[in-house]
mmCIF file of C-alpha atoms in Angstrom:
data_model
loop_
_atom_site.group_PDB
_atom_site.id
_atom_site.type_symbol
_atom_site.label_atom_id
_atom_site.label_comp_id
_atom_site.label_asym_id
_atom_site.label_seq_id
_atom_site.Cartn_x
_atom_site.Cartn_y
_atom_site.Cartn_z
ATOM 1 C CA MET A 772 -91.595 -71.506 19.329
ATOM 2 C CA LEU A 773 -88.744 -68.734 18.587
ATOM 3 C CA ASN A 774 -87.291 -68.995 14.746
ATOM 4 C CA VAL A 775 -83.733 -67.155 14.866
ATOM 5 C CA ALA A 776 -82.342 -66.984 11.055
ATOM 6 C CA GLY A 777 -79.436 -65.211 9.795
ATOM 7 C CA GLU A 778 -75.348 -64.764 11.989
ATOM 8 C CA ILE A 779 -75.743 -64.023 15.611
ATOM 9 C CA ASP A 780 -72.396 -61.687 16.429
ATOM 10 C CA LEU A 781 -71.251 -59.233 19.023
ATOM 11 C CA ALA A 782 -73.416 -56.967 17.296
ATOM 12 C CA THR A 783 -76.881 -58.659 17.026
ATOM 13 C CA ALA A 784 -77.274 -61.322 20.068
ATOM 14 C CA PRO A 785 -78.331 -58.492 21.890
ATOM 15 C CA GLN A 786 -81.280 -58.677 19.409
ATOM 16 C CA LEU A 787 -80.994 -62.079 20.749
ATOM 17 C CA GLY A 788 -81.685 -61.026 24.104
ATOM 18 C CA GLU A 789 -84.627 -59.475 23.532
ATOM 19 C CA SER A 790 -85.919 -61.819 21.316
ATOM 20 C CA ILE A 791 -85.549 -64.582 24.032
ATOM 21 C CA ASN A 792 -87.164 -62.347 26.874
ATOM 22 C CA ALA A 793 -89.550 -61.089 25.463
ATOM 23 C CA ALA A 794 -91.000 -64.950 24.918
ATOM 24 C CA MET A 795 -90.321 -65.842 28.354
ATOM 25 C CA GLU A 796 -92.481 -62.527 29.589
ATOM 26 C CA GLN A 797 -95.544 -64.880 28.955
ATOM 27 C CA ARG A 798 -93.986 -67.611 30.436
ATOM 28 C CA PRO A 799 -94.710 -70.571 28.436
ATOM 29 C CA GLU A 800 -93.938 -74.074 30.029
ATOM 30 C CA THR A 801 -91.635 -75.083 27.123
ATOM 31 C CA LEU A 802 -89.573 -72.428 24.916
ATOM 32 C CA VAL A 803 -87.683 -73.528 22.180
ATOM 33 C CA VAL A 804 -85.062 -71.067 20.308
ATOM 34 C CA ASP A 805 -84.665 -72.937 17.203
ATOM 35 C CA LEU A 806 -81.055 -72.206 14.915
ATOM 36 C CA SER A 807 -81.639 -73.916 12.447
ATOM 37 C CA GLN A 808 -81.536 -71.078 10.348
ATOM 38 C CA VAL A 809 -79.067 -69.573 11.942
ATOM 39 C CA ASP A 810 -75.455 -69.685 9.833
ATOM 40 C CA PHE A 811 -72.864 -68.223 12.063
ATOM 41 C CA LEU A 812 -72.792 -68.217 16.181
ATOM 42 C CA ALA A 813 -69.818 -66.727 17.800
ATOM 43 C CA SER A 814 -69.501 -66.799 21.568
ATOM 44 C CA ALA A 815 -71.650 -63.679 22.271
ATOM 45 C CA GLY A 816 -74.522 -65.596 20.899
ATOM 46 C CA MET A 817 -73.878 -68.844 23.175
ATOM 47 C CA ALA A 818 -73.699 -65.991 26.621
ATOM 48 C CA VAL A 819 -77.040 -65.134 25.526
ATOM 49 C CA LEU A 820 -78.496 -68.240 25.170
ATOM 50 C CA ILE A 821 -76.855 -69.099 28.599
ATOM 51 C CA GLY A 822 -78.311 -66.026 30.321
ATOM 52 C CA CYS A 823 -82.138 -66.663 29.307
ATOM 53 C CA HIS A 824 -81.416 -70.233 30.291
ATOM 54 C CA GLN A 825 -80.156 -69.556 33.230
ATOM 55 C CA GLN A 826 -83.208 -67.297 33.848
ATOM 56 C CA ALA A 827 -85.643 -69.905 32.273
ATOM 57 C CA LYS A 828 -84.350 -72.329 35.658
ATOM 58 C CA GLY A 829 -87.099 -73.665 37.764
ATOM 59 C CA THR A 830 -89.533 -71.353 35.855
ATOM 60 C CA ILE A 831 -89.371 -72.489 32.257
ATOM 61 C CA ARG A 832 -88.432 -76.312 30.228
ATOM 62 C CA PHE A 833 -85.580 -74.197 28.058
ATOM 63 C CA ARG A 834 -84.538 -75.400 24.859
ATOM 64 C CA ILE A 835 -82.820 -75.342 21.427
ATOM 65 C CA VAL A 836 -82.597 -77.364 18.637
ATOM 66 C CA ALA A 837 -79.622 -77.241 16.684
ATOM 67 C CA THR A 838 -77.405 -79.261 14.193
ATOM 68 C CA GLY A 839 -74.575 -79.266 12.129
ATOM 69 C CA SER A 840 -70.696 -77.478 12.090
ATOM 70 C CA ALA A 841 -72.570 -73.735 11.667
ATOM 71 C CA THR A 842 -74.154 -74.356 15.678
ATOM 72 C CA PHE A 843 -73.986 -77.004 17.091
ATOM 73 C CA ARG A 844 -70.050 -77.315 16.915
ATOM 74 C CA PRO A 845 -68.937 -74.288 18.353
ATOM 75 C CA MET A 846 -71.586 -75.347 21.060
ATOM 76 C CA GLU A 847 -69.978 -78.533 21.792
ATOM 77 C CA LEU A 848 -66.405 -77.182 21.382
ATOM 78 C CA THR A 849 -66.836 -74.754 24.372
ATOM 79 C CA GLY A 850 -68.950 -77.555 26.769
ATOM 80 C CA MET A 851 -72.328 -75.895 26.499
ATOM 81 C CA THR A 852 -74.634 -78.756 24.906
ATOM 82 C CA ASP A 853 -73.687 -80.178 29.205
ATOM 83 C CA GLU A 854 -75.412 -77.139 30.811
ATOM 84 C CA ILE A 855 -78.260 -76.959 28.041
ATOM 85 C CA SER A 856 -81.161 -79.308 26.521
ATOM 86 C CA ILE A 857 -80.256 -79.921 23.378
ATOM 87 C CA PHE A 858 -82.212 -81.467 19.769
ATOM 88 C CA PRO A 859 -81.557 -82.103 16.256
ATOM 89 C CA THR A 860 -84.951 -81.161 15.599
ATOM 90 C CA ARG A 861 -87.392 -79.135 17.210
ATOM 91 C CA ASP A 862 -90.124 -82.343 17.474
ATOM 92 C CA GLU A 863 -87.758 -83.997 19.588
ATOM 93 C CA ALA A 864 -87.415 -80.524 20.705
ATOM 94 C CA LEU A 865 -91.047 -80.151 21.820
ATOM 95 C CA THR A 866 -91.793 -83.800 23.053
ATOM 96 C CA ALA A 867 -89.178 -84.512 25.146
ATOM 97 C CA ASP A 868 -89.863 -84.819 28.669
ATOM 98 C CA MET B 727 -67.595 -50.446 0.845
ATOM 99 C CA ASN B 728 -64.377 -49.804 1.221
ATOM 100 C CA LEU B 729 -63.730 -52.809 4.206
ATOM 101 C CA GLY B 730 -60.551 -51.139 5.437
ATOM 102 C CA GLN B 731 -58.674 -52.951 3.144
ATOM 103 C CA LEU B 732 -54.830 -51.810 2.588
ATOM 104 C CA ASP B 733 -53.505 -50.490 -0.262
ATOM 105 C CA PRO B 734 -53.492 -53.532 -2.257
ATOM 106 C CA ASP B 735 -50.067 -52.715 -4.005
ATOM 107 C CA ASP B 736 -48.549 -52.552 -0.554
ATOM 108 C CA VAL B 737 -50.337 -56.414 0.185
ATOM 109 C CA PRO B 738 -48.611 -59.101 -1.518
ATOM 110 C CA GLU B 739 -49.785 -61.027 -3.823
ATOM 111 C CA GLY B 740 -52.307 -64.236 -2.414
ATOM 112 C CA GLU B 741 -52.060 -61.936 0.938
ATOM 113 C CA LEU B 742 -55.197 -60.457 3.365
ATOM 114 C CA HIS B 743 -54.566 -57.620 5.093
ATOM 115 C CA PHE B 744 -57.444 -55.013 6.662
ATOM 116 C CA ARG B 745 -56.828 -52.307 9.283
ATOM 117 C CA VAL B 746 -59.984 -51.517 10.558
ATOM 118 C CA PRO B 747 -61.233 -49.123 14.317
ATOM 119 C CA ALA B 748 -61.673 -52.421 16.883
ATOM 120 C CA VAL B 749 -66.417 -51.731 16.894
ATOM 121 C CA ALA B 750 -67.838 -54.418 16.169
ATOM 122 C CA ALA B 751 -69.728 -53.096 13.604
ATOM 123 C CA ARG B 752 -66.834 -53.876 11.239
ATOM 124 C CA LEU B 753 -66.094 -56.927 12.083
ATOM 125 C CA ALA B 754 -69.343 -59.345 10.082
ATOM 126 C CA GLY B 755 -67.536 -57.387 6.476
ATOM 127 C CA LEU B 756 -63.987 -58.862 7.491
ATOM 128 C CA ARG B 757 -65.498 -62.142 7.862
ATOM 129 C CA HIS B 758 -67.021 -62.084 4.591
ATOM 130 C CA ALA B 759 -63.746 -61.643 3.476
ATOM 131 C CA LEU B 760 -61.794 -64.185 4.873
ATOM 132 C CA ALA B 761 -64.044 -66.864 4.009
ATOM 133 C CA VAL B 762 -64.095 -65.928 0.729
ATOM 134 C CA TRP B 763 -60.413 -65.432 1.109
ATOM 135 C CA ALA B 764 -60.026 -69.029 3.046
ATOM 136 C CA GLY B 765 -61.516 -70.543 -0.078
ATOM 137 C CA ARG B 766 -59.541 -69.091 -2.746
ATOM 138 C CA VAL B 767 -56.407 -70.444 -0.811
ATOM 139 C CA GLY B 768 -57.305 -74.123 -0.851
ATOM 140 C CA LEU B 769 -58.817 -74.275 2.614
ATOM 141 C CA SER B 770 -61.573 -77.173 2.855
ATOM 142 C CA ASP B 771 -65.759 -75.917 3.410
ATOM 143 C CA ALA B 772 -64.838 -77.561 7.690
ATOM 144 C CA ASP B 773 -61.081 -75.390 8.057
ATOM 145 C CA THR B 774 -62.787 -71.989 6.607
ATOM 146 C CA GLU B 775 -65.471 -72.350 9.070
ATOM 147 C CA ALA B 776 -62.857 -72.849 11.296
ATOM 148 C CA LEU B 777 -60.688 -69.962 10.338
ATOM 149 C CA VAL B 778 -63.824 -68.173 9.649
ATOM 150 C CA LEU B 779 -65.622 -68.371 13.651
ATOM 151 C CA ALA B 780 -62.104 -68.480 15.039
ATOM 152 C CA SER B 781 -61.027 -65.153 13.236
ATOM 153 C CA TYR B 782 -63.593 -63.329 14.324
ATOM 154 C CA GLU B 783 -63.750 -64.726 17.663
ATOM 155 C CA ALA B 784 -60.464 -63.004 17.782
ATOM 156 C CA MET B 785 -61.480 -59.666 16.766
ATOM 157 C CA ALA B 786 -64.395 -59.759 19.332
ATOM 158 C CA ASN B 787 -61.982 -60.128 22.238
ATOM 159 C CA THR B 788 -59.931 -57.156 20.655
ATOM 160 C CA VAL B 789 -63.524 -55.003 20.191
ATOM 161 C CA GLU B 790 -64.975 -56.048 23.568
ATOM 162 C CA HIS B 791 -61.781 -56.118 26.307
ATOM 163 C CA ALA B 792 -58.510 -54.431 24.308
ATOM 164 C CA TYR B 793 -59.215 -50.905 24.688
ATOM 165 C CA ARG B 794 -61.701 -50.410 27.654
ATOM 166 C CA ASP B 795 -59.749 -47.699 28.357
ATOM 167 C CA GLN B 796 -59.855 -45.317 26.094
ATOM 168 C CA THR B 797 -62.140 -44.165 23.220
ATOM 169 C CA GLN B 798 -61.240 -46.386 20.194
ATOM 170 C CA GLY B 799 -58.109 -48.247 18.445
ATOM 171 C CA LEU B 800 -56.745 -50.596 15.845
ATOM 172 C CA LEU B 801 -57.066 -54.341 14.679
ATOM 173 C CA ASP B 802 -55.351 -55.235 12.014
ATOM 174 C CA LEU B 803 -56.117 -59.129 10.532
ATOM 175 C CA ARG B 804 -53.852 -60.515 8.343
ATOM 176 C CA GLY B 805 -53.956 -64.257 6.315
ATOM 177 C CA GLU B 806 -51.315 -65.135 4.897
ATOM 178 C CA VAL B 807 -50.065 -68.390 3.022
ATOM 179 C CA ASP B 808 -47.212 -70.269 4.339
ATOM 180 C CA THR B 809 -46.359 -72.855 2.078
ATOM 181 C CA GLU B 810 -42.975 -73.727 3.041
ATOM 182 C CA GLN B 811 -44.816 -75.164 5.929
ATOM 183 C CA GLY B 812 -47.732 -75.980 4.358
ATOM 184 C CA ARG B 813 -50.377 -73.877 6.474
ATOM 185 C CA VAL B 814 -51.985 -71.042 6.938
ATOM 186 C CA VAL B 815 -51.884 -68.158 8.977
ATOM 187 C CA VAL B 816 -53.847 -66.031 10.551
ATOM 188 C CA THR B 817 -53.098 -62.557 12.936
ATOM 189 C CA VAL B 818 -55.187 -60.711 14.511
ATOM 190 C CA THR B 819 -53.447 -57.548 16.170
ATOM 191 C CA ASP B 820 -54.225 -55.161 18.906
ATOM 192 C CA TYR B 821 -52.825 -52.696 20.459
ATOM 193 C CA GLY B 822 -54.250 -52.105 23.733
ATOM 194 C CA LYS B 823 -54.296 -54.009 26.785
ATOM 195 C CA TRP B 824 -54.555 -57.832 27.202
ATOM 196 C CA ARG B 825 -56.604 -58.719 30.395
ATOM 197 C CA PRO B 826 -57.132 -62.667 31.224
ATOM 198 C CA PRO B 827 -60.142 -63.892 30.859
ATOM 199 C CA GLN B 828 -62.520 -62.702 34.084
ATOM 200 C CA PRO B 829 -64.585 -65.843 35.831
ATOM 201 C CA SER B 830 -67.702 -64.740 35.089
ATOM 202 C CA GLY B 831 -70.639 -67.720 36.035
ATOM 203 C CA GLY B 832 -70.008 -69.693 32.722
ATOM 204 C CA LEU B 833 -71.034 -66.292 30.918
ATOM 205 C CA ARG B 834 -68.146 -65.599 29.242
ATOM 206 C CA GLY B 835 -64.844 -66.091 28.833
ATOM 207 C CA ARG B 836 -65.892 -68.389 24.967
ATOM 208 C CA GLY B 837 -63.990 -66.859 22.803
ATOM 209 C CA LEU B 838 -60.484 -67.892 24.121
ATOM 210 C CA PRO B 839 -61.706 -72.050 24.633
ATOM 211 C CA LEU B 840 -63.296 -71.780 21.341
ATOM 212 C CA ILE B 841 -60.215 -70.297 19.208
ATOM 213 C CA GLN B 842 -58.080 -73.354 20.682
ATOM 214 C CA GLY B 843 -60.984 -76.011 19.794
ATOM 215 C CA LEU B 844 -61.280 -74.580 15.824
ATOM 216 C CA THR B 845 -57.478 -74.278 15.234
ATOM 217 C CA SER B 846 -54.791 -77.002 15.227
ATOM 218 C CA THR B 847 -51.971 -74.470 17.205
ATOM 219 C CA SER B 848 -52.724 -70.837 18.686
ATOM 220 C CA THR B 849 -50.799 -68.214 19.869
ATOM 221 C CA ILE B 850 -51.538 -65.479 21.841
ATOM 222 C CA THR B 851 -48.666 -62.824 22.768
ATOM 223 C CA PRO B 852 -49.148 -59.682 24.622
ATOM 224 C CA THR B 853 -46.951 -57.457 24.789
ATOM 225 C CA THR B 854 -46.787 -53.567 26.453
ATOM 226 C CA ALA B 855 -47.705 -52.761 22.682
ATOM 227 C CA GLY B 856 -50.553 -54.348 21.969
ATOM 228 C CA THR B 857 -51.880 -58.351 21.282
ATOM 229 C CA THR B 858 -50.733 -60.704 18.599
ATOM 230 C CA VAL B 859 -53.053 -63.946 18.256
ATOM 231 C CA THR B 860 -51.520 -66.278 15.847
ATOM 232 C CA MET B 861 -54.023 -68.227 14.430
ATOM 233 C CA PHE B 862 -52.692 -71.876 12.270
ATOM 234 C CA TRP B 863 -54.785 -74.018 9.602
ATOM 235 C CA PRO B 864 -52.988 -77.100 7.314
ATOM 236 C CA LEU B 865 -54.360 -76.944 3.422
ATOM 237 C CA PRO B 866 -54.228 -79.442 1.560
ATOM 238 C CA LYS B 867 -52.011 -81.686 0.430
#
């Protein structure tokens, strides 16, 4: 489980990538990135999430928790919600098959 | 902190105009200034959020692509209220080169679709002197 808070933009997206990569190096079965506390998500951040999702394919179940207009809506508008498993709550992200 | 707001005497009442170096570190401050301005001119919370993200994407595009062959360039951010048409207009202008989106395996190229999804109308005007992205949101009646 990785908690992310604050604003994910062009300047901060690389940091997000580093944190996710560090978590993936632990080889968890499932990695949940919780964006519930994120109040701004730019496309630079979405590119990082997509990249990590592609990297995790076949080895780690990569999941995102996001809800609301700051995070879910932008991902929906760009079609990202069709590519990555996104859940409204942590419980659902952790317990879904 | 001076965000690059031009001399207040040069910016008409109710409008917003910043001119800053096109670098990523400057964009967060501009985004926050835009949010305050959009709320002040009467946009709804949802439209304010859309305006802030779409404008950010246009500025991020400039930072990432417009000045790739140069060390540094400028970015103009303008916000105006068009009372006649009942709308808010945001323009982001750079003075570099327009680059059509490149295919990249779904990784990049989300900025422009995002802008289109967040505005009622938007136009991109590339010229030899630079590129202007113009975006509109309706003012509440």
